[in-house]
Amino acid sequence: DAGVIQSPRHEVTEMGQEVTLRCKPISGHNSLFWYRQTMMRGLELLIYFNNNVPIDDSGMPEDRFSAKMPNASFSTLKIQPSEPRDSAVYFCASSSGGDSPLHFGNGTRLTVT
Amino acid sequence: GDSVTQMEGPVTLSEEAFLTINCTYTATGYPSLFWYVQYPGEGLQLLLKATKADDKGSNKGFEATYRKETTSFHLEKGSVQVSDSAVYFCALERGADGLTFGKGTHLIIQP
C-alpha cells in the first residue's frame, strides 16, 4: 500500500501564477479531502469528495481555488491566480468511509512570492 | 459550529516524564474523537480514537478517554520518549463531513 501520494512536495511560484496540486488517494478509498495547514489557522478543511462528487466546498477560501476529481484515483487542487497569502502546506487525505480513519499524504509545501 | 480547542504549545518535557495534552470540543450530537500525530515533514497519522462516551482509545502507550460530561478528550502518556516529539492534533468527526481539527500542540521531549 503506497499510501496517499501528493505531488509536488514543494512548489515555489510567483504571485499571479497558476498552481496545481495533485493527489492520488489510496486505492479503494471513496472519500477524498483537501486540507490547508498554516501556523495561524492550523488545519482547515477546504473541500471533500465522496465517490468523485464534491460534497462540501464551503471551506474553499475564494473563487481562485478550485478542485476536481475526474476519477477515483486522482484529484487536483488549483489556485489561479496565486497570492502570497496562499503559502501553506496543503494535505490530501482519503478514507473508505464509515469508521475508517483518514490517511494523509505527506503534503505539498506551497510558497508564493 | 463544531470546534476543537487544544492547549497551546510548545510543550517541553524531559524523557520519561508524564504527558498530558488537553483537548476540549464543542459539537452537537455525539461526535467521534481522534488524536492525530504529525512528525516533521510528514502528513498526519491516526494515533487513537474513541467513538462514544467513556470509550478509551489507546496506542503506543498513549491513551485518551472520551468524557462527554466535560466535553474533553485529553491525551496522556505515562513515560514519554524523545521519539514522541511531534505535533499532536485533537479532532472530532460528526457524520460524514470530515474532521474538524484543533490547532495542534507541538511536543518537544528532551533527553
Coordinates of C-alpha atoms in Angstrom, one line a residue:
Chain A
D1 CA 0.0 0.0 0.0
A2 CA 1.7 3.2 -1.2
G3 CA -0.5 5.5 0.8
V4 CA -1.8 8.8 -0.3
I5 CA 0.5 10.3 -2.8
Q6 CA 0.8 14.0 -3.3
S7 CA 2.9 16.0 -5.8
P8 CA 4.9 18.1 -5.9
R9 CA 6.3 18.0 -2.4
H10 CA 7.4 21.6 -2.7
E11 CA 6.2 24.3 -5.0
V12 CA 7.6 27.8 -5.2
T13 CA 5.9 30.2 -7.6
E14 CA 5.4 33.9 -8.2
M15 CA 2.3 35.8 -7.3
G16 CA -0.2 35.6 -10.2
Q17 CA 0.9 32.2 -11.5
E18 CA -1.4 29.2 -11.6
V19 CA -0.6 26.4 -9.2
T20 CA -1.9 22.8 -9.5
L21 CA -1.5 20.4 -6.7
R22 CA -2.1 16.7 -7.3
C23 CA -3.3 13.8 -5.2
K24 CA -3.6 10.1 -5.7
P25 CA -5.8 8.5 -2.9
I26 CA -5.4 5.0 -1.6
S27 CA -7.0 2.5 -4.0
G28 CA -10.5 1.6 -2.9
H29 CA -11.0 4.7 -0.8
N30 CA -14.1 6.6 -1.8
S31 CA -13.7 9.8 0.1
L32 CA -11.1 12.4 -0.5
F33 CA -10.3 15.5 1.4
W34 CA -8.2 18.6 0.8
Y35 CA -6.8 20.5 3.9
R36 CA -4.6 23.5 4.2
Q37 CA -2.3 23.9 7.1
T38 CA -0.9 27.2 8.3
M39 CA 0.6 28.4 11.6
M40 CA -2.1 30.9 12.1
R41 CA -5.2 28.8 11.4
G42 CA -4.0 25.3 11.8
L43 CA -5.6 22.7 9.7
E44 CA -8.6 23.8 7.6
L45 CA -10.8 21.6 5.5
L46 CA -11.1 23.1 2.0
I47 CA -13.3 20.6 0.2
Y48 CA -14.1 16.9 0.2
F49 CA -15.4 14.4 -2.4
N50 CA -17.4 11.3 -2.0
N51 CA -17.3 8.9 -4.9
N52 CA -15.7 11.6 -7.0
V53 CA -18.5 14.1 -6.3
P54 CA -17.8 17.3 -4.4
I55 CA -19.9 17.2 -1.2
D56 CA -18.8 20.3 0.7
D57 CA -16.7 23.1 -0.7
S58 CA -17.6 25.7 1.9
G59 CA -14.0 25.8 3.1
M60 CA -12.6 26.9 -0.2
P61 CA -11.4 30.4 0.6
E62 CA -12.1 32.2 -2.7
D63 CA -13.1 31.6 -6.3
R64 CA -9.4 31.5 -7.1
F65 CA -9.4 28.0 -5.6
S66 CA -10.9 25.1 -7.5
A67 CA -10.8 21.3 -7.0
K68 CA -11.6 18.4 -9.3
M69 CA -11.8 14.7 -9.1
P70 CA -12.1 13.3 -12.6
N71 CA -11.8 9.7 -11.4
A72 CA -11.4 7.6 -8.3
S73 CA -7.6 7.7 -8.4
F74 CA -6.8 11.3 -9.0
S75 CA -7.7 14.8 -7.7
T76 CA -6.3 18.3 -8.3
L77 CA -6.5 21.5 -6.3
K78 CA -5.8 24.5 -8.4
I79 CA -5.1 28.1 -7.4
Q80 CA -5.4 30.7 -10.1
P81 CA -4.1 33.3 -9.7
S82 CA -1.9 32.5 -6.7
E83 CA -1.2 35.1 -3.9
P84 CA 1.4 35.2 -1.2
R85 CA -1.2 34.5 1.5
D86 CA -1.9 31.2 -0.2
S87 CA 1.5 30.0 1.1
A88 CA 0.8 26.9 3.3
V89 CA 1.1 23.2 3.4
Y90 CA -1.7 21.5 1.5
F91 CA -2.7 18.0 2.5
C92 CA -4.8 15.5 0.7
A93 CA -6.4 12.7 2.7
S94 CA -8.6 9.7 1.8
S95 CA -10.7 7.2 3.6
S96 CA -13.0 4.3 2.9
G97 CA -15.9 5.9 4.8
G98 CA -17.7 4.8 7.9
D99 CA -15.5 4.4 10.9
S100 CA -12.3 4.1 8.8
P101 CA -9.6 6.7 9.6
L102 CA -8.3 9.4 7.3
H103 CA -5.0 8.6 5.7
F104 CA -3.0 11.7 4.9
G105 CA -0.4 12.3 2.2
N106 CA 2.9 14.0 3.1
G107 CA 1.6 17.3 1.9
T108 CA 2.7 19.9 -0.7
R109 CA 4.5 22.9 0.7
L110 CA 3.5 25.9 -1.4
T111 CA 5.4 29.2 -1.3
V112 CA 4.1 32.1 -3.3
T113 CA 6.5 35.0 -3.6
Chain B
G1 CA -20.3 25.2 14.6
D2 CA -18.1 22.4 15.7
S3 CA -14.7 23.3 17.2
V4 CA -11.8 21.8 19.0
T5 CA -9.6 23.6 21.5
Q6 CA -6.1 22.3 22.4
M7 CA -3.6 23.6 24.9
E8 CA -1.1 25.9 23.4
G9 CA 2.4 24.7 22.7
P10 CA 5.2 24.1 22.6
V11 CA 5.1 21.6 25.5
T12 CA 8.7 20.7 26.6
L13 CA 9.3 17.7 28.8
S14 CA 12.2 15.5 29.8
E15 CA 12.4 11.9 28.8
E16 CA 10.3 9.6 31.0
A17 CA 8.1 12.4 32.2
F18 CA 4.3 12.1 32.3
L19 CA 2.4 13.8 29.5
T20 CA -1.0 15.4 29.3
I21 CA -2.2 17.4 26.3
N22 CA -5.7 18.9 27.0
C23 CA -8.4 18.9 24.4
T24 CA -12.0 20.1 24.6
Y25 CA -14.6 20.2 22.0
T26 CA -17.9 21.9 21.0
A27 CA -20.3 19.9 18.9
T28 CA -23.9 19.0 18.6
G29 CA -24.8 15.3 18.9
Y30 CA -22.2 12.7 19.6
P31 CA -19.0 13.1 17.6
S32 CA -16.2 10.6 17.3
L33 CA -13.0 11.9 18.7
F34 CA -9.4 11.4 17.4
W35 CA -5.8 12.2 18.1
Y36 CA -3.5 12.5 15.2
V37 CA 0.3 12.9 15.2
Q38 CA 2.4 14.7 12.7
Y39 CA 6.1 14.0 12.5
P40 CA 8.4 16.6 10.8
G41 CA 7.9 16.7 7.1
E42 CA 5.1 14.2 7.1
G43 CA 1.4 14.1 6.9
L44 CA -0.9 13.3 9.9
Q45 CA -1.2 9.8 11.2
L46 CA -4.1 8.5 13.3
L47 CA -2.8 7.8 16.8
L48 CA -6.0 6.8 18.5
K49 CA -9.8 7.3 18.5
A50 CA -12.9 6.9 20.6
T51 CA -16.4 6.8 19.1
K52 CA -18.7 7.0 22.1
A53 CA -18.8 8.4 25.7
D54 CA -16.5 6.7 28.2
D55 CA -14.6 4.9 25.4
K56 CA -10.8 4.9 25.9
G57 CA -8.6 4.9 22.9
S58 CA -5.0 3.7 23.2
N59 CA -2.0 3.2 21.1
K60 CA 1.8 3.2 21.5
G61 CA 1.4 3.9 25.2
F62 CA -0.9 6.9 24.6
E63 CA -4.4 7.0 26.0
A64 CA -7.4 9.3 25.8
T65 CA -10.9 8.9 27.3
Y66 CA -14.0 10.3 25.8
R67 CA -15.6 12.4 28.5
K68 CA -19.0 13.6 27.4
E69 CA -19.8 15.4 30.7
T70 CA -16.7 17.6 30.4
T71 CA -16.6 17.5 26.5
S72 CA -12.9 16.5 26.7
F73 CA -10.5 14.0 25.2
H74 CA -7.2 14.6 26.9
L75 CA -4.2 12.8 25.6
E76 CA -1.9 11.1 28.2
K77 CA 1.2 9.0 28.3
G78 CA 3.0 7.7 31.4
S79 CA 6.6 8.0 30.2
V80 CA 7.5 9.9 27.1
Q81 CA 10.5 9.3 24.8
V82 CA 12.5 11.5 22.6
S83 CA 10.8 9.8 19.6
D84 CA 7.4 11.1 20.7
S85 CA 8.5 14.6 19.7
A86 CA 5.9 15.7 17.2
V87 CA 2.8 17.8 16.7
Y88 CA -0.4 16.3 18.1
F89 CA -3.8 17.2 16.8
C90 CA -7.1 16.6 18.5
A91 CA -10.0 16.2 16.1
L92 CA -13.7 15.4 16.0
E93 CA -15.9 14.0 13.3
R94 CA -19.6 14.3 13.2
G95 CA -21.3 12.4 10.4
A96 CA -19.6 12.3 7.1
D97 CA -18.4 15.9 7.0
G98 CA -14.7 15.2 7.6
L99 CA -12.7 16.1 10.6
T100 CA -12.5 19.3 12.5
F101 CA -9.0 19.7 13.9
G102 CA -7.6 21.7 16.8
K103 CA -4.6 23.9 16.0
G104 CA -2.1 21.3 17.2
T105 CA 0.3 21.1 20.1
H106 CA 4.0 20.9 19.5
L107 CA 5.6 18.4 21.9
I108 CA 9.3 18.5 22.5
I109 CA 11.0 15.8 24.5
Q110 CA 14.5 16.4 25.7
P111 CA 16.9 13.6 26.6

